[in-house]
Backbone as CSV, one residue per row, in Angstrom:
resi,resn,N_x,N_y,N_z,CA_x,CA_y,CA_z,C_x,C_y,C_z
1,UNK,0.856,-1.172,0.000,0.000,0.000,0.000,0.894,1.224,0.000
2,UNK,0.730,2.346,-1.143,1.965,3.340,-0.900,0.457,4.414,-0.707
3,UNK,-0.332,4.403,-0.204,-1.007,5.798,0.229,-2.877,5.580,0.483
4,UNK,-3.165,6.070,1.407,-4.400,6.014,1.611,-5.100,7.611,1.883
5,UNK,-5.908,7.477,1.343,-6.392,9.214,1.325,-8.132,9.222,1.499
6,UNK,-8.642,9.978,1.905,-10.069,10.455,2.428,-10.561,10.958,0.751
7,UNK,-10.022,11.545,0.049,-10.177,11.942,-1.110,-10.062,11.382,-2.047
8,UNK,-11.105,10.754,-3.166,-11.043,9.713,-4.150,-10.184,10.975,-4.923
9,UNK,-10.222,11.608,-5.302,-9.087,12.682,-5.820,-7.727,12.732,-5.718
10,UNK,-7.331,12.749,-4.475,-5.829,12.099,-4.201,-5.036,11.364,-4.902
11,UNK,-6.533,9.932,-4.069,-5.911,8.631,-4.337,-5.775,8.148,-6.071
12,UNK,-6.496,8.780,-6.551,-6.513,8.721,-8.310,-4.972,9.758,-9.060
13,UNK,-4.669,10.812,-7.717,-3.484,11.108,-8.808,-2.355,10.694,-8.639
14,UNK,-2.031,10.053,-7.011,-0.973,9.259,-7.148,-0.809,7.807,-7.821
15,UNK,-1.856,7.076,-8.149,-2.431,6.082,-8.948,-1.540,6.996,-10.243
16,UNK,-1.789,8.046,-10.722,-1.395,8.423,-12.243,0.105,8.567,-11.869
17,UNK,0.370,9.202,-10.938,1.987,9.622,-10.983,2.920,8.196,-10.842
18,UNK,2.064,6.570,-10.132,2.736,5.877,-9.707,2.878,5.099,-11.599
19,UNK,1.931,5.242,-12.550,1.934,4.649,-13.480,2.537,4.978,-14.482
20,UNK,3.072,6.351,-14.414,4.394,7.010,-15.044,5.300,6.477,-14.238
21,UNK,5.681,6.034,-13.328,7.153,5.166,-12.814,7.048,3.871,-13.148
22,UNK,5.920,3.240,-14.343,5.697,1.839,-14.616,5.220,0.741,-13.747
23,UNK,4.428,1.778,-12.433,3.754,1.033,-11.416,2.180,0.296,-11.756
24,UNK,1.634,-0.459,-11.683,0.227,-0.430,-12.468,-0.169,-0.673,-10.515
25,UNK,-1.056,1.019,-10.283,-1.712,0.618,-9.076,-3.174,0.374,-9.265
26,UNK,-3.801,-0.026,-8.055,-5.455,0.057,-7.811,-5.321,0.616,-6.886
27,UNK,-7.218,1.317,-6.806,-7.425,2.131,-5.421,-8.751,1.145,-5.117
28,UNK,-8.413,0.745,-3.944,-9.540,0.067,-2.931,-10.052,0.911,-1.889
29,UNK,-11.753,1.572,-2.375,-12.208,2.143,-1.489,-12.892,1.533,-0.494
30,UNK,-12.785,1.562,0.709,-13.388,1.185,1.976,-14.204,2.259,2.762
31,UNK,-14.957,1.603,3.729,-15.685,2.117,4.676,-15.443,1.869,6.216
32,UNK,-14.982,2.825,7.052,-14.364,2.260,8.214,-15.781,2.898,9.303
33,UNK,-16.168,1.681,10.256,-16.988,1.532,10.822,-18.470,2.143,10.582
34,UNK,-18.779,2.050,8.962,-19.831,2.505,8.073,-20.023,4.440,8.359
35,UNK,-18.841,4.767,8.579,-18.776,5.893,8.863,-17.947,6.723,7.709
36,UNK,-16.559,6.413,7.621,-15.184,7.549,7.222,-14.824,5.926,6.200
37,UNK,-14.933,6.924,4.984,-14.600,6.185,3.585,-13.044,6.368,3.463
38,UNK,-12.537,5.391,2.996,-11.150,5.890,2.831,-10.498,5.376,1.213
39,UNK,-9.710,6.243,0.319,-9.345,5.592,-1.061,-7.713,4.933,-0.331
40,UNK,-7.574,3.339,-0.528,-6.299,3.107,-0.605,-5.354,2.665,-2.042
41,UNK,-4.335,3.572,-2.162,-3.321,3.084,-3.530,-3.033,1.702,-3.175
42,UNK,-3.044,0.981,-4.086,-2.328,-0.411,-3.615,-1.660,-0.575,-4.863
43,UNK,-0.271,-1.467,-4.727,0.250,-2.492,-6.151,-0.096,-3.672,-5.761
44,UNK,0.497,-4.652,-6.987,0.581,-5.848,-6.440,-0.988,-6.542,-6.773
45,UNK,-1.337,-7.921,-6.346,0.071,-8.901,-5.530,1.231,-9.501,-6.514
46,UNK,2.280,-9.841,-5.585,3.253,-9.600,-6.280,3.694,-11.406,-6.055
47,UNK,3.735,-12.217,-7.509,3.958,-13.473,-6.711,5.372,-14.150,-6.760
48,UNK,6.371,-13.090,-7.027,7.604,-13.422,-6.973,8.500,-12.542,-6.118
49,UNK,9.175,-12.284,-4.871,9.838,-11.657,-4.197,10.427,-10.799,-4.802
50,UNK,11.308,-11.294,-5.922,12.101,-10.251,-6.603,11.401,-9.221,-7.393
51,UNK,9.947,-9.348,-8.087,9.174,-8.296,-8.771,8.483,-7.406,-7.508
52,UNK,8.357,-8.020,-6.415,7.754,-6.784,-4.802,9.272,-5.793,-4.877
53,UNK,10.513,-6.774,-4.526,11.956,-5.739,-4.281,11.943,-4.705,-5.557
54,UNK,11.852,-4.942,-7.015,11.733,-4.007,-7.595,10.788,-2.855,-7.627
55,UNK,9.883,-3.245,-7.490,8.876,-2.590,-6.998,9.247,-1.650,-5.978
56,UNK,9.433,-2.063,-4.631,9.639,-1.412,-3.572,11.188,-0.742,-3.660
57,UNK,11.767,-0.891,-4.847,13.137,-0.188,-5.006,12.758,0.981,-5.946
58,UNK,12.166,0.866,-7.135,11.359,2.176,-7.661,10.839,3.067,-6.759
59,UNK,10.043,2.388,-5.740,8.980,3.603,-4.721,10.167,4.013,-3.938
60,UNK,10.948,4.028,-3.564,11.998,3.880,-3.103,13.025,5.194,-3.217
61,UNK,13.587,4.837,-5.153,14.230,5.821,-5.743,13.721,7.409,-5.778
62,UNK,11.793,7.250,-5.982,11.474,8.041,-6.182,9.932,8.636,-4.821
63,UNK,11.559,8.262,-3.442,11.036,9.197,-2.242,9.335,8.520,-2.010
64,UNK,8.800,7.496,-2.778,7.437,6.984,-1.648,8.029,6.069,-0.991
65,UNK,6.864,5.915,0.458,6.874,5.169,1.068,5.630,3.845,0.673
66,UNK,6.234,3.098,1.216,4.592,1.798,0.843,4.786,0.447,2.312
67,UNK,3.876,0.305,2.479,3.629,-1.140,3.531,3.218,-2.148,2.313
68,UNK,3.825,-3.378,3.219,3.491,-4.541,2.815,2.759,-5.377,3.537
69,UNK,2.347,-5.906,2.651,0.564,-6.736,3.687,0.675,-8.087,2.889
70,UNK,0.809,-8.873,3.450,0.804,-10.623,2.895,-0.912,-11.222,2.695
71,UNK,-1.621,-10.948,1.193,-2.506,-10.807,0.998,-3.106,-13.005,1.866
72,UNK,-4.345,-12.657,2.462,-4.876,-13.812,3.081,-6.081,-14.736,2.326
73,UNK,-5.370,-15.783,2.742,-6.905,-16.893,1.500,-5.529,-17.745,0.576
């Protein structure tokens, strides 16, 4: 996840800026306790270690931050 934002606006332009660095993100909007909506950037999933490290070495080069979450199921 390199960003979560209150603003489907946000989360749609770092989605564009991450896809000019050859990132292909999604935004997963949620609802936290049917109250406060939130847009999250996500990449991934990533099913080879070395395509997450590149990944996370691009966001990297170019100053984002991102969490990693070991998708479940």
């Amino acid at each position: 996840q390199v960003g979560s934002f209150r603003k489907h606006e946000e989360a749609d332009s770092l989605k564009a800026s991450l896809a000019l660095l050859g990132l292909e993100a999604t935004i997963q909007t949620v609802s936290i306790n049917g109250e406060q909506t939130w847009h999250r950037v996500r990449l991934g999933p990533f099913r080879e270690r070395d395509s997450l490290n590149q990944a996370r070495k691009r966001l990297s080069e170019n100053d984002f931050e991102a969490m990693v979450f070991k998708k479940r199921g």
